[in-house]
PDB file of N, CA and C in Angstrom:
ATOM      1  N   UNK A 282     -32.159 -21.940  -6.634  1.00 42.00           N
ATOM      2  CA  UNK A 282     -31.396 -23.140  -6.380  1.00 42.00           C
ATOM      3  C   UNK A 282     -30.543 -23.512  -7.582  1.00 42.00           C
ATOM      4  N   UNK A 283     -30.925 -22.996  -8.729  1.00 49.00           N
ATOM      5  CA  UNK A 283     -30.191 -23.327  -9.942  1.00 49.00           C
ATOM      6  C   UNK A 283     -28.745 -22.828  -9.867  1.00 49.00           C
ATOM      7  N   UNK A 284     -28.494 -21.637  -9.266  1.00 47.00           N
ATOM      8  CA  UNK A 284     -27.149 -21.099  -9.165  1.00 47.00           C
ATOM      9  C   UNK A 284     -26.273 -21.878  -8.207  1.00 47.00           C
ATOM     10  N   UNK A 285     -26.870 -22.536  -7.251  1.00 48.00           N
ATOM     11  CA  UNK A 285     -26.087 -23.311  -6.296  1.00 48.00           C
ATOM     12  C   UNK A 285     -25.515 -24.551  -6.955  1.00 48.00           C
ATOM     13  N   UNK A 286     -26.277 -25.161  -7.836  1.00 51.00           N
ATOM     14  CA  UNK A 286     -25.836 -26.401  -8.462  1.00 51.00           C
ATOM     15  C   UNK A 286     -24.886 -26.179  -9.630  1.00 51.00           C
ATOM     16  N   UNK A 287     -25.010 -25.076 -10.323  1.00 47.00           N
ATOM     17  CA  UNK A 287     -24.170 -24.808 -11.479  1.00 47.00           C
ATOM     18  C   UNK A 287     -23.382 -23.528 -11.285  1.00 47.00           C
ATOM     19  N   UNK A 288     -22.496 -23.254 -12.227  1.00 53.00           N
ATOM     20  CA  UNK A 288     -21.711 -22.023 -12.106  1.00 53.00           C
ATOM     21  C   UNK A 288     -22.591 -20.802 -12.332  1.00 53.00           C
ATOM     22  N   UNK A 289     -22.327 -19.782 -11.581  1.00 53.00           N
ATOM     23  CA  UNK A 289     -23.072 -18.536 -11.720  1.00 53.00           C
ATOM     24  C   UNK A 289     -22.613 -17.809 -12.972  1.00 53.00           C
ATOM     25  N   UNK A 290     -23.492 -17.080 -13.596  1.00 54.00           N
ATOM     26  CA  UNK A 290     -23.147 -16.304 -14.786  1.00 54.00           C
ATOM     27  C   UNK A 290     -22.270 -15.123 -14.413  1.00 54.00           C
ATOM     28  N   UNK A 291     -21.494 -14.697 -15.354  1.00 57.00           N
ATOM     29  CA  UNK A 291     -20.598 -13.575 -15.122  1.00 57.00           C
ATOM     30  C   UNK A 291     -21.312 -12.298 -15.530  1.00 57.00           C
ATOM     31  N   UNK A 292     -21.648 -11.467 -14.559  1.00 55.00           N
ATOM     32  CA  UNK A 292     -22.439 -10.268 -14.817  1.00 55.00           C
ATOM     33  C   UNK A 292     -21.665  -9.218 -15.598  1.00 55.00           C
ATOM     34  N   UNK A 293     -20.356  -9.176 -15.453  1.00 56.00           N
ATOM     35  CA  UNK A 293     -19.557  -8.144 -16.118  1.00 56.00           C
ATOM     36  C   UNK A 293     -19.207  -8.519 -17.552  1.00 56.00           C
ATOM     37  N   UNK A 294     -19.487  -9.731 -17.978  1.00 57.00           N
ATOM     38  CA  UNK A 294     -19.201 -10.149 -19.335  1.00 57.00           C
ATOM     39  C   UNK A 294     -17.750 -10.511 -19.577  1.00 57.00           C
ATOM     40  N   UNK A 295     -16.980 -10.702 -18.534  1.00 57.00           N
ATOM     41  CA  UNK A 295     -15.573 -11.074 -18.662  1.00 57.00           C
ATOM     42  C   UNK A 295     -15.440 -12.588 -18.627  1.00 57.00           C
ATOM     43  N   UNK A 296     -14.340 -13.052 -19.146  1.00 60.00           N
ATOM     44  CA  UNK A 296     -14.029 -14.469 -19.051  1.00 60.00           C
ATOM     45  C   UNK A 296     -13.714 -14.799 -17.599  1.00 60.00           C
ATOM     46  N   UNK A 297     -14.204 -15.906 -17.087  1.00 66.00           N
ATOM     47  CA  UNK A 297     -13.915 -16.250 -15.696  1.00 66.00           C
ATOM     48  C   UNK A 297     -12.423 -16.507 -15.494  1.00 66.00           C
ATOM     49  N   UNK A 298     -11.906 -16.071 -14.375  1.00 72.00           N
ATOM     50  CA  UNK A 298     -10.508 -16.273 -14.046  1.00 72.00           C
ATOM     51  C   UNK A 298      -9.585 -15.171 -14.555  1.00 72.00           C
ATOM     52  N   UNK A 299     -10.109 -14.171 -15.231  1.00 77.00           N
ATOM     53  CA  UNK A 299      -9.286 -13.072 -15.722  1.00 77.00           C
ATOM     54  C   UNK A 299      -9.018 -12.098 -14.583  1.00 77.00           C
ATOM     55  N   UNK A 300      -7.752 -11.729 -14.398  1.00 78.00           N
ATOM     56  CA  UNK A 300      -7.378 -10.841 -13.305  1.00 78.00           C
ATOM     57  C   UNK A 300      -7.558  -9.393 -13.717  1.00 78.00           C
ATOM     58  N   UNK A 301      -8.194  -8.626 -12.865  1.00 85.00           N
ATOM     59  CA  UNK A 301      -8.359  -7.200 -13.094  1.00 85.00           C
ATOM     60  C   UNK A 301      -8.360  -6.474 -11.758  1.00 85.00           C
ATOM     61  N   UNK A 302      -7.855  -5.262 -11.761  1.00 88.00           N
ATOM     62  CA  UNK A 302      -7.898  -4.448 -10.557  1.00 88.00           C
ATOM     63  C   UNK A 302      -9.193  -3.650 -10.474  1.00 88.00           C
ATOM     64  N   UNK A 303      -9.928  -3.587 -11.575  1.00 87.00           N
ATOM     65  CA  UNK A 303     -11.172  -2.827 -11.622  1.00 87.00           C
ATOM     66  C   UNK A 303     -12.359  -3.748 -11.376  1.00 87.00           C
ATOM     67  N   UNK A 304     -12.454  -4.307 -10.204  1.00 86.00           N
ATOM     68  CA  UNK A 304     -13.501  -5.278  -9.907  1.00 86.00           C
ATOM     69  C   UNK A 304     -14.870  -4.638  -9.739  1.00 86.00           C
ATOM     70  N   UNK A 305     -14.928  -3.325  -9.645  1.00 88.00           N
ATOM     71  CA  UNK A 305     -16.218  -2.658  -9.517  1.00 88.00           C
ATOM     72  C   UNK A 305     -16.788  -2.235 -10.868  1.00 88.00           C
ATOM     73  N   UNK A 306     -16.085  -2.533 -11.957  1.00 87.00           N
ATOM     74  CA  UNK A 306     -16.567  -2.215 -13.285  1.00 87.00           C
ATOM     75  C   UNK A 306     -16.251  -0.810 -13.751  1.00 87.00           C
ATOM     76  N   UNK A 307     -15.598  -0.026 -12.930  1.00 90.00           N
ATOM     77  CA  UNK A 307     -15.229   1.356 -13.275  1.00 90.00           C
ATOM     78  C   UNK A 307     -13.711   1.405 -13.444  1.00 90.00           C
ATOM     79  N   UNK A 308     -13.262   2.161 -14.433  1.00 92.00           N
ATOM     80  CA  UNK A 308     -11.822   2.296 -14.653  1.00 92.00           C
ATOM     81  C   UNK A 308     -11.206   3.201 -13.594  1.00 92.00           C
ATOM     82  N   UNK A 309     -10.040   2.808 -13.082  1.00 92.00           N
ATOM     83  CA  UNK A 309      -9.290   3.596 -12.109  1.00 92.00           C
ATOM     84  C   UNK A 309      -7.827   3.621 -12.561  1.00 92.00           C
ATOM     85  N   UNK A 310      -7.498   4.347 -13.618  1.00 92.00           N
ATOM     86  CA  UNK A 310      -6.131   4.273 -14.143  1.00 92.00           C
ATOM     87  C   UNK A 310      -5.069   4.801 -13.189  1.00 92.00           C
ATOM     88  N   UNK A 311      -5.319   5.894 -12.519  1.00 95.00           N
ATOM     89  CA  UNK A 311      -4.312   6.448 -11.606  1.00 95.00           C
ATOM     90  C   UNK A 311      -4.084   5.522 -10.425  1.00 95.00           C
ATOM     91  N   UNK A 312      -5.151   5.001  -9.865  1.00 94.00           N
ATOM     92  CA  UNK A 312      -5.023   4.096  -8.716  1.00 94.00           C
ATOM     93  C   UNK A 312      -4.328   2.799  -9.128  1.00 94.00           C
ATOM     94  N   UNK A 313      -4.609   2.306 -10.336  1.00 95.00           N
ATOM     95  CA  UNK A 313      -3.972   1.076 -10.799  1.00 95.00           C
ATOM     96  C   UNK A 313      -2.468   1.264 -10.986  1.00 95.00           C
ATOM     97  N   UNK A 314      -2.076   2.403 -11.556  1.00 96.00           N
ATOM     98  CA  UNK A 314      -0.643   2.681 -11.745  1.00 96.00           C
ATOM     99  C   UNK A 314       0.049   2.784 -10.392  1.00 96.00           C
ATOM    100  N   UNK A 315      -0.573   3.462  -9.445  1.00 96.00           N
ATOM    101  CA  UNK A 315       0.033   3.608  -8.120  1.00 96.00           C
ATOM    102  C   UNK A 315       0.092   2.268  -7.395  1.00 96.00           C
ATOM    103  N   UNK A 316      -0.888   1.414  -7.608  1.00 96.00           N
ATOM    104  CA  UNK A 316      -0.885   0.088  -6.998  1.00 96.00           C
ATOM    105  C   UNK A 316       0.274  -0.742  -7.516  1.00 96.00           C
ATOM    106  N   UNK A 317       0.436  -0.773  -8.830  1.00 96.00           N
ATOM    107  CA  UNK A 317       1.525  -1.554  -9.430  1.00 96.00           C
ATOM    108  C   UNK A 317       2.878  -0.957  -9.042  1.00 96.00           C
ATOM    109  N   UNK A 318       2.982   0.365  -8.979  1.00 97.00           N
ATOM    110  CA  UNK A 318       4.237   1.005  -8.576  1.00 97.00           C
ATOM    111  C   UNK A 318       4.590   0.644  -7.134  1.00 97.00           C
ATOM    112  N   UNK A 319       3.610   0.646  -6.259  1.00 97.00           N
ATOM    113  CA  UNK A 319       3.857   0.265  -4.858  1.00 97.00           C
ATOM    114  C   UNK A 319       4.358  -1.164  -4.779  1.00 97.00           C
ATOM    115  N   UNK A 320       3.734  -2.048  -5.536  1.00 97.00           N
ATOM    116  CA  UNK A 320       4.151  -3.450  -5.529  1.00 97.00           C
ATOM    117  C   UNK A 320       5.572  -3.614  -6.061  1.00 97.00           C
ATOM    118  N   UNK A 321       5.889  -2.951  -7.174  1.00 98.00           N
ATOM    119  CA  UNK A 321       7.224  -3.089  -7.760  1.00 98.00           C
ATOM    120  C   UNK A 321       8.310  -2.462  -6.884  1.00 98.00           C
ATOM    121  N   UNK A 322       8.043  -1.303  -6.318  1.00 98.00           N
ATOM    122  CA  UNK A 322       9.029  -0.673  -5.431  1.00 98.00           C
ATOM    123  C   UNK A 322       9.222  -1.517  -4.183  1.00 98.00           C
ATOM    124  N   UNK A 323       8.142  -2.085  -3.670  1.00 97.00           N
ATOM    125  CA  UNK A 323       8.249  -2.964  -2.506  1.00 97.00           C
ATOM    126  C   UNK A 323       9.073  -4.201  -2.805  1.00 97.00           C
ATOM    127  N   UNK A 324       8.875  -4.788  -3.973  1.00 98.00           N
ATOM    128  CA  UNK A 324       9.667  -5.960  -4.347  1.00 98.00           C
ATOM    129  C   UNK A 324      11.133  -5.597  -4.553  1.00 98.00           C
ATOM    130  N   UNK A 325      11.389  -4.414  -5.120  1.00 97.00           N
ATOM    131  CA  UNK A 325      12.771  -3.946  -5.267  1.00 97.00           C
ATOM    132  C   UNK A 325      13.435  -3.788  -3.903  1.00 97.00           C
ATOM    133  N   UNK A 326      12.729  -3.164  -2.967  1.00 97.00           N
ATOM    134  CA  UNK A 326      13.287  -2.973  -1.627  1.00 97.00           C
ATOM    135  C   UNK A 326      13.506  -4.309  -0.934  1.00 97.00           C
ATOM    136  N   UNK A 327      12.576  -5.222  -1.099  1.00 98.00           N
ATOM    137  CA  UNK A 327      12.689  -6.529  -0.451  1.00 98.00           C
ATOM    138  C   UNK A 327      13.899  -7.301  -0.973  1.00 98.00           C
ATOM    139  N   UNK A 328      14.054  -7.343  -2.279  1.00 97.00           N
ATOM    140  CA  UNK A 328      15.161  -8.101  -2.876  1.00 97.00           C
ATOM    141  C   UNK A 328      16.502  -7.463  -2.537  1.00 97.00           C
ATOM    142  N   UNK A 329      16.608  -6.132  -2.678  1.00 97.00           N
ATOM    143  CA  UNK A 329      17.887  -5.486  -2.388  1.00 97.00           C
ATOM    144  C   UNK A 329      18.176  -5.431  -0.887  1.00 97.00           C
ATOM    145  N   UNK A 330      17.179  -5.652  -0.058  1.00 96.00           N
ATOM    146  CA  UNK A 330      17.413  -5.685   1.383  1.00 96.00           C
ATOM    147  C   UNK A 330      18.288  -6.847   1.817  1.00 96.00           C
ATOM    148  N   UNK A 331      18.311  -7.897   1.015  1.00 96.00           N
ATOM    149  CA  UNK A 331      19.148  -9.057   1.342  1.00 96.00           C
ATOM    150  C   UNK A 331      20.566  -8.925   0.818  1.00 96.00           C
ATOM    151  N   UNK A 332      20.840  -7.896   0.048  1.00 95.00           N
ATOM    152  CA  UNK A 332      22.182  -7.651  -0.494  1.00 95.00           C
ATOM    153  C   UNK A 332      22.817  -6.545   0.343  1.00 95.00           C
ATOM    154  N   UNK A 333      23.886  -6.879   1.052  1.00 93.00           N
ATOM    155  CA  UNK A 333      24.494  -5.951   2.001  1.00 93.00           C
ATOM    156  C   UNK A 333      24.973  -4.680   1.296  1.00 93.00           C
ATOM    157  N   UNK A 334      25.608  -4.802   0.148  1.00 94.00           N
ATOM    158  CA  UNK A 334      26.138  -3.639  -0.558  1.00 94.00           C
ATOM    159  C   UNK A 334      25.047  -2.750  -1.148  1.00 94.00           C
ATOM    160  N   UNK A 335      23.822  -3.235  -1.229  1.00 94.00           N
ATOM    161  CA  UNK A 335      22.715  -2.462  -1.802  1.00 94.00           C
ATOM    162  C   UNK A 335      21.829  -1.878  -0.708  1.00 94.00           C
ATOM    163  N   UNK A 336      22.410  -1.602   0.456  1.00 95.00           N
ATOM    164  CA  UNK A 336      21.602  -1.126   1.580  1.00 95.00           C
ATOM    165  C   UNK A 336      20.974   0.227   1.313  1.00 95.00           C
ATOM    166  N   UNK A 337      21.647   1.088   0.546  1.00 96.00           N
ATOM    167  CA  UNK A 337      21.059   2.404   0.234  1.00 96.00           C
ATOM    168  C   UNK A 337      19.823   2.275  -0.645  1.00 96.00           C
ATOM    169  N   UNK A 338      19.894   1.418  -1.645  1.00 96.00           N
ATOM    170  CA  UNK A 338      18.744   1.203  -2.518  1.00 96.00           C
ATOM    171  C   UNK A 338      17.587   0.628  -1.727  1.00 96.00           C
ATOM    172  N   UNK A 339      17.883  -0.350  -0.886  1.00 96.00           N
ATOM    173  CA  UNK A 339      16.834  -0.978  -0.080  1.00 96.00           C
ATOM    174  C   UNK A 339      16.203   0.023   0.885  1.00 96.00           C
ATOM    175  N   UNK A 340      17.021   0.846   1.498  1.00 97.00           N
ATOM    176  CA  UNK A 340      16.511   1.816   2.473  1.00 97.00           C
ATOM    177  C   UNK A 340      15.624   2.860   1.810  1.00 97.00           C
ATOM    178  N   UNK A 341      16.115   3.466   0.747  1.00 97.00           N
ATOM    179  CA  UNK A 341      15.341   4.527   0.091  1.00 97.00           C
ATOM    180  C   UNK A 341      14.117   3.972  -0.620  1.00 97.00           C
ATOM    181  N   UNK A 342      14.275   2.861  -1.331  1.00 97.00           N
ATOM    182  CA  UNK A 342      13.117   2.277  -2.019  1.00 97.00           C
ATOM    183  C   UNK A 342      12.076   1.814  -1.004  1.00 97.00           C
ATOM    184  N   UNK A 343      12.531   1.259   0.107  1.00 97.00           N
ATOM    185  CA  UNK A 343      11.599   0.813   1.135  1.00 97.00           C
ATOM    186  C   UNK A 343      10.845   1.964   1.773  1.00 97.00           C
ATOM    187  N   UNK A 344      11.536   3.053   2.048  1.00 97.00           N
ATOM    188  CA  UNK A 344      10.871   4.215   2.648  1.00 97.00           C
ATOM    189  C   UNK A 344       9.872   4.843   1.677  1.00 97.00           C
ATOM    190  N   UNK A 345      10.287   4.980   0.420  1.00 97.00           N
ATOM    191  CA  UNK A 345       9.389   5.548  -0.586  1.00 97.00           C
ATOM    192  C   UNK A 345       8.203   4.623  -0.830  1.00 97.00           C
ATOM    193  N   UNK A 346       8.460   3.328  -0.926  1.00 97.00           N
ATOM    194  CA  UNK A 346       7.380   2.368  -1.145  1.00 97.00           C
ATOM    195  C   UNK A 346       6.419   2.299   0.022  1.00 97.00           C
ATOM    196  N   UNK A 347       6.939   2.401   1.230  1.00 97.00           N
ATOM    197  CA  UNK A 347       6.076   2.341   2.412  1.00 97.00           C
ATOM    198  C   UNK A 347       5.175   3.567   2.498  1.00 97.00           C
ATOM    199  N   UNK A 348       5.763   4.753   2.387  1.00 97.00           N
ATOM    200  CA  UNK A 348       4.963   5.975   2.485  1.00 97.00           C
ATOM    201  C   UNK A 348       4.026   6.138   1.285  1.00 97.00           C
ATOM    202  N   UNK A 349       4.532   5.835   0.102  1.00 97.00           N
ATOM    203  CA  UNK A 349       3.678   5.894  -1.075  1.00 97.00           C
ATOM    204  C   UNK A 349       2.563   4.866  -1.025  1.00 97.00           C
ATOM    205  N   UNK A 350       2.862   3.703  -0.482  1.00 97.00           N
ATOM    206  CA  UNK A 350       1.849   2.663  -0.342  1.00 97.00           C
ATOM    207  C   UNK A 350       0.753   3.040   0.632  1.00 97.00           C
ATOM    208  N   UNK A 351       1.120   3.748   1.692  1.00 97.00           N
ATOM    209  CA  UNK A 351       0.090   4.201   2.640  1.00 97.00           C
ATOM    210  C   UNK A 351      -0.868   5.169   1.964  1.00 97.00           C
ATOM    211  N   UNK A 352      -0.329   6.087   1.154  1.00 97.00           N
ATOM    212  CA  UNK A 352      -1.206   7.020   0.440  1.00 97.00           C
ATOM    213  C   UNK A 352      -2.052   6.286  -0.600  1.00 97.00           C
ATOM    214  N   UNK A 353      -1.436   5.353  -1.308  1.00 96.00           N
ATOM    215  CA  UNK A 353      -2.174   4.588  -2.306  1.00 96.00           C
ATOM    216  C   UNK A 353      -3.282   3.775  -1.661  1.00 96.00           C
ATOM    217  N   UNK A 354      -3.019   3.235  -0.496  1.00 96.00           N
ATOM    218  CA  UNK A 354      -4.051   2.494   0.235  1.00 96.00           C
ATOM    219  C   UNK A 354      -5.204   3.422   0.614  1.00 96.00           C
ATOM    220  N   UNK A 355      -4.886   4.648   0.939  1.00 97.00           N
ATOM    221  CA  UNK A 355      -5.901   5.620   1.326  1.00 97.00           C
ATOM    222  C   UNK A 355      -6.854   5.943   0.176  1.00 97.00           C
ATOM    223  N   UNK A 356      -6.326   6.041  -1.052  1.00 96.00           N
ATOM    224  CA  UNK A 356      -7.167   6.418  -2.181  1.00 96.00           C
ATOM    225  C   UNK A 356      -7.636   5.225  -3.006  1.00 96.00           C
ATOM    226  N   UNK A 357      -7.271   4.005  -2.631  1.00 94.00           N
ATOM    227  CA  UNK A 357      -7.642   2.835  -3.430  1.00 94.00           C
ATOM    228  C   UNK A 357      -9.155   2.677  -3.497  1.00 94.00           C
ATOM    229  N   UNK A 358      -9.609   2.015  -4.574  1.00 93.00           N
ATOM    230  CA  UNK A 358     -11.045   1.916  -4.820  1.00 93.00           C
ATOM    231  C   UNK A 358     -11.581   0.492  -4.746  1.00 93.00           C
ATOM    232  N   UNK A 359     -10.734  -0.508  -4.969  1.00 93.00           N
ATOM    233  CA  UNK A 359     -11.238  -1.883  -5.002  1.00 93.00           C
ATOM    234  C   UNK A 359     -10.425  -2.783  -4.066  1.00 93.00           C
ATOM    235  N   UNK A 360     -10.995  -3.917  -3.767  1.00 93.00           N
ATOM    236  CA  UNK A 360     -10.328  -4.882  -2.891  1.00 93.00           C
ATOM    237  C   UNK A 360      -9.089  -5.469  -3.558  1.00 93.00           C
ATOM    238  N   UNK A 361      -9.123  -5.674  -4.861  1.00 92.00           N
ATOM    239  CA  UNK A 361      -7.955  -6.207  -5.565  1.00 92.00           C
ATOM    240  C   UNK A 361      -6.775  -5.243  -5.459  1.00 92.00           C
ATOM    241  N   UNK A 362      -7.048  -3.956  -5.574  1.00 95.00           N
ATOM    242  CA  UNK A 362      -5.983  -2.967  -5.408  1.00 95.00           C
ATOM    243  C   UNK A 362      -5.435  -3.024  -3.989  1.00 95.00           C
ATOM    244  N   UNK A 363      -6.310  -3.069  -3.021  1.00 95.00           N
ATOM    245  CA  UNK A 363      -5.872  -3.057  -1.625  1.00 95.00           C
ATOM    246  C   UNK A 363      -5.022  -4.272  -1.287  1.00 95.00           C
ATOM    247  N   UNK A 364      -5.345  -5.411  -1.876  1.00 95.00           N
ATOM    248  CA  UNK A 364      -4.567  -6.627  -1.615  1.00 95.00           C
ATOM    249  C   UNK A 364      -3.137  -6.481  -2.121  1.00 95.00           C
ATOM    250  N   UNK A 365      -2.974  -5.993  -3.343  1.00 96.00           N
ATOM    251  CA  UNK A 365      -1.624  -5.817  -3.886  1.00 96.00           C
ATOM    252  C   UNK A 365      -0.863  -4.707  -3.168  1.00 96.00           C
ATOM    253  N   UNK A 366      -1.575  -3.677  -2.746  1.00 97.00           N
ATOM    254  CA  UNK A 366      -0.925  -2.584  -2.023  1.00 97.00           C
ATOM    255  C   UNK A 366      -0.352  -3.085  -0.707  1.00 97.00           C
ATOM    256  N   UNK A 367      -1.095  -3.912   0.008  1.00 97.00           N
ATOM    257  CA  UNK A 367      -0.604  -4.446   1.284  1.00 97.00           C
ATOM    258  C   UNK A 367       0.644  -5.296   1.073  1.00 97.00           C
ATOM    259  N   UNK A 368       0.671  -6.086   0.006  1.00 97.00           N
ATOM    260  CA  UNK A 368       1.876  -6.871  -0.298  1.00 97.00           C
ATOM    261  C   UNK A 368       3.057  -5.933  -0.537  1.00 97.00           C
ATOM    262  N   UNK A 369       2.834  -4.848  -1.277  1.00 97.00           N
ATOM    263  CA  UNK A 369       3.903  -3.888  -1.536  1.00 97.00           C
ATOM    264  C   UNK A 369       4.354  -3.160  -0.285  1.00 97.00           C
ATOM    265  N   UNK A 370       3.410  -2.796   0.588  1.00 98.00           N
ATOM    266  CA  UNK A 370       3.762  -2.106   1.832  1.00 98.00           C
ATOM    267  C   UNK A 370       4.592  -3.011   2.737  1.00 98.00           C
ATOM    268  N   UNK A 371       4.187  -4.255   2.872  1.00 98.00           N
ATOM    269  CA  UNK A 371       4.928  -5.181   3.733  1.00 98.00           C
ATOM    270  C   UNK A 371       6.321  -5.444   3.166  1.00 98.00           C
ATOM    271  N   UNK A 372       6.411  -5.633   1.851  1.00 98.00           N
ATOM    272  CA  UNK A 372       7.723  -5.843   1.232  1.00 98.00           C
ATOM    273  C   UNK A 372       8.609  -4.609   1.407  1.00 98.00           C
ATOM    274  N   UNK A 373       8.022  -3.420   1.291  1.00 98.00           N
ATOM    275  CA  UNK A 373       8.782  -2.189   1.502  1.00 98.00           C
ATOM    276  C   UNK A 373       9.278  -2.086   2.930  1.00 98.00           C
ATOM    277  N   UNK A 374       8.428  -2.443   3.878  1.00 98.00           N
ATOM    278  CA  UNK A 374       8.822  -2.379   5.286  1.00 98.00           C
ATOM    279  C   UNK A 374       9.970  -3.332   5.584  1.00 98.00           C
ATOM    280  N   UNK A 375       9.871  -4.544   5.081  1.00 98.00           N
ATOM    281  CA  UNK A 375      10.955  -5.511   5.302  1.00 98.00           C
ATOM    282  C   UNK A 375      12.230  -5.026   4.613  1.00 98.00           C
ATOM    283  N   UNK A 376      12.109  -4.481   3.405  1.00 97.00           N
ATOM    284  CA  UNK A 376      13.276  -3.978   2.687  1.00 97.00           C
ATOM    285  C   UNK A 376      13.948  -2.824   3.401  1.00 97.00           C
ATOM    286  N   UNK A 377      13.158  -1.867   3.901  1.00 97.00           N
ATOM    287  CA  UNK A 377      13.759  -0.731   4.614  1.00 97.00           C
ATOM    288  C   UNK A 377      14.375  -1.195   5.933  1.00 97.00           C
ATOM    289  N   UNK A 378      13.761  -2.145   6.593  1.00 97.00           N
ATOM    290  CA  UNK A 378      14.338  -2.656   7.847  1.00 97.00           C
ATOM    291  C   UNK A 378      15.675  -3.340   7.593  1.00 97.00           C
ATOM    292  N   UNK A 379      15.742  -4.169   6.559  1.00 97.00           N
ATOM    293  CA  UNK A 379      17.009  -4.831   6.232  1.00 97.00           C
ATOM    294  C   UNK A 379      18.052  -3.829   5.740  1.00 97.00           C
ATOM    295  N   UNK A 380      17.603  -2.829   4.964  1.00 96.00           N
ATOM    296  CA  UNK A 380      18.535  -1.808   4.485  1.00 96.00           C
ATOM    297  C   UNK A 380      19.127  -1.005   5.620  1.00 96.00           C
ATOM    298  N   UNK A 381      18.311  -0.645   6.603  1.00 96.00           N
ATOM    299  CA  UNK A 381      18.816   0.090   7.765  1.00 96.00           C
ATOM    300  C   UNK A 381      19.766  -0.794   8.565  1.00 96.00           C
ATOM    301  N   UNK A 382      19.432  -2.056   8.702  1.00 95.00           N
ATOM    302  CA  UNK A 382      20.298  -2.977   9.440  1.00 95.00           C
ATOM    303  C   UNK A 382      21.668  -3.102   8.769  1.00 95.00           C
ATOM    304  N   UNK A 383      21.688  -3.113   7.444  1.00 94.00           N
ATOM    305  CA  UNK A 383      22.949  -3.313   6.708  1.00 94.00           C
ATOM    306  C   UNK A 383      23.742  -2.029   6.504  1.00 94.00           C
ATOM    307  N   UNK A 384      23.215  -0.862   6.876  1.00 93.00           N
ATOM    308  CA  UNK A 384      24.008   0.349   6.728  1.00 93.00           C
ATOM    309  C   UNK A 384      23.224   1.629   6.609  1.00 93.00           C
ATOM    310  N   UNK A 385      21.952   1.547   6.354  1.00 93.00           N
ATOM    311  CA  UNK A 385      21.130   2.747   6.370  1.00 93.00           C
ATOM    312  C   UNK A 385      21.014   3.472   5.057  1.00 93.00           C
ATOM    313  N   UNK A 386      20.668   4.756   5.155  1.00 95.00           N
ATOM    314  CA  UNK A 386      20.339   5.576   4.000  1.00 95.00           C
ATOM    315  C   UNK A 386      21.542   6.221   3.331  1.00 95.00           C
ATOM    316  N   UNK A 387      22.690   6.225   3.985  1.00 92.00           N
ATOM    317  CA  UNK A 387      23.879   6.878   3.447  1.00 92.00           C
ATOM    318  C   UNK A 387      24.955   5.832   3.149  1.00 92.00           C
ATOM    319  N   UNK A 388      25.854   6.138   2.213  1.00 89.00           N
ATOM    320  CA  UNK A 388      26.906   5.165   1.896  1.00 89.00           C
ATOM    321  C   UNK A 388      27.854   4.956   3.086  1.00 89.00           C
ATOM    322  N   UNK A 389      28.265   3.744   3.229  1.00 72.00           N
ATOM    323  CA  UNK A 389      29.175   3.406   4.317  1.00 72.00           C
ATOM    324  C   UNK A 389      30.627   3.603   3.934  1.00 72.00           C
ATOM    325  N   UNK A 390      31.515   3.489   4.906  1.00 58.00           N
ATOM    326  CA  UNK A 390      32.952   3.681   4.631  1.00 58.00           C
ATOM    327  C   UNK A 390      33.562   2.586   3.806  1.00 58.00           C
TER     328      UNK A 390
END
C-alpha cells in the first residue's frame, strides 16, 4: 500500500521524466537510429507535401519514409520506438499523398 500513496521508486536508476527509447534497459543503437530517421524523413515529407513546387521531395521522401518505417516497425524493440515510428509512418503517408496530388515523383512541365 505504500507505493499507492507515494511515488514508486525508479528501478532503472534514471531521473524521472527523462525520455529514452531504450525502455527495456538494453541498448538498441541501430533501431534507435532507424526510428529517428523514420521520424525525420516523415516530417520532411509532411512539410514539403504542402509546398506545391516541392512535390518531388515530398513524394520520394514519403515513399522512402513509409517503406523504411514499415521495416523499422518490424524490427523495433520497445514501445517508445514503436510510438515514434508510427508518427513517422503517418507523416510519410500524408506527405507522399500530397506530393502525388501536387505532381508526383517526376518533375512537371
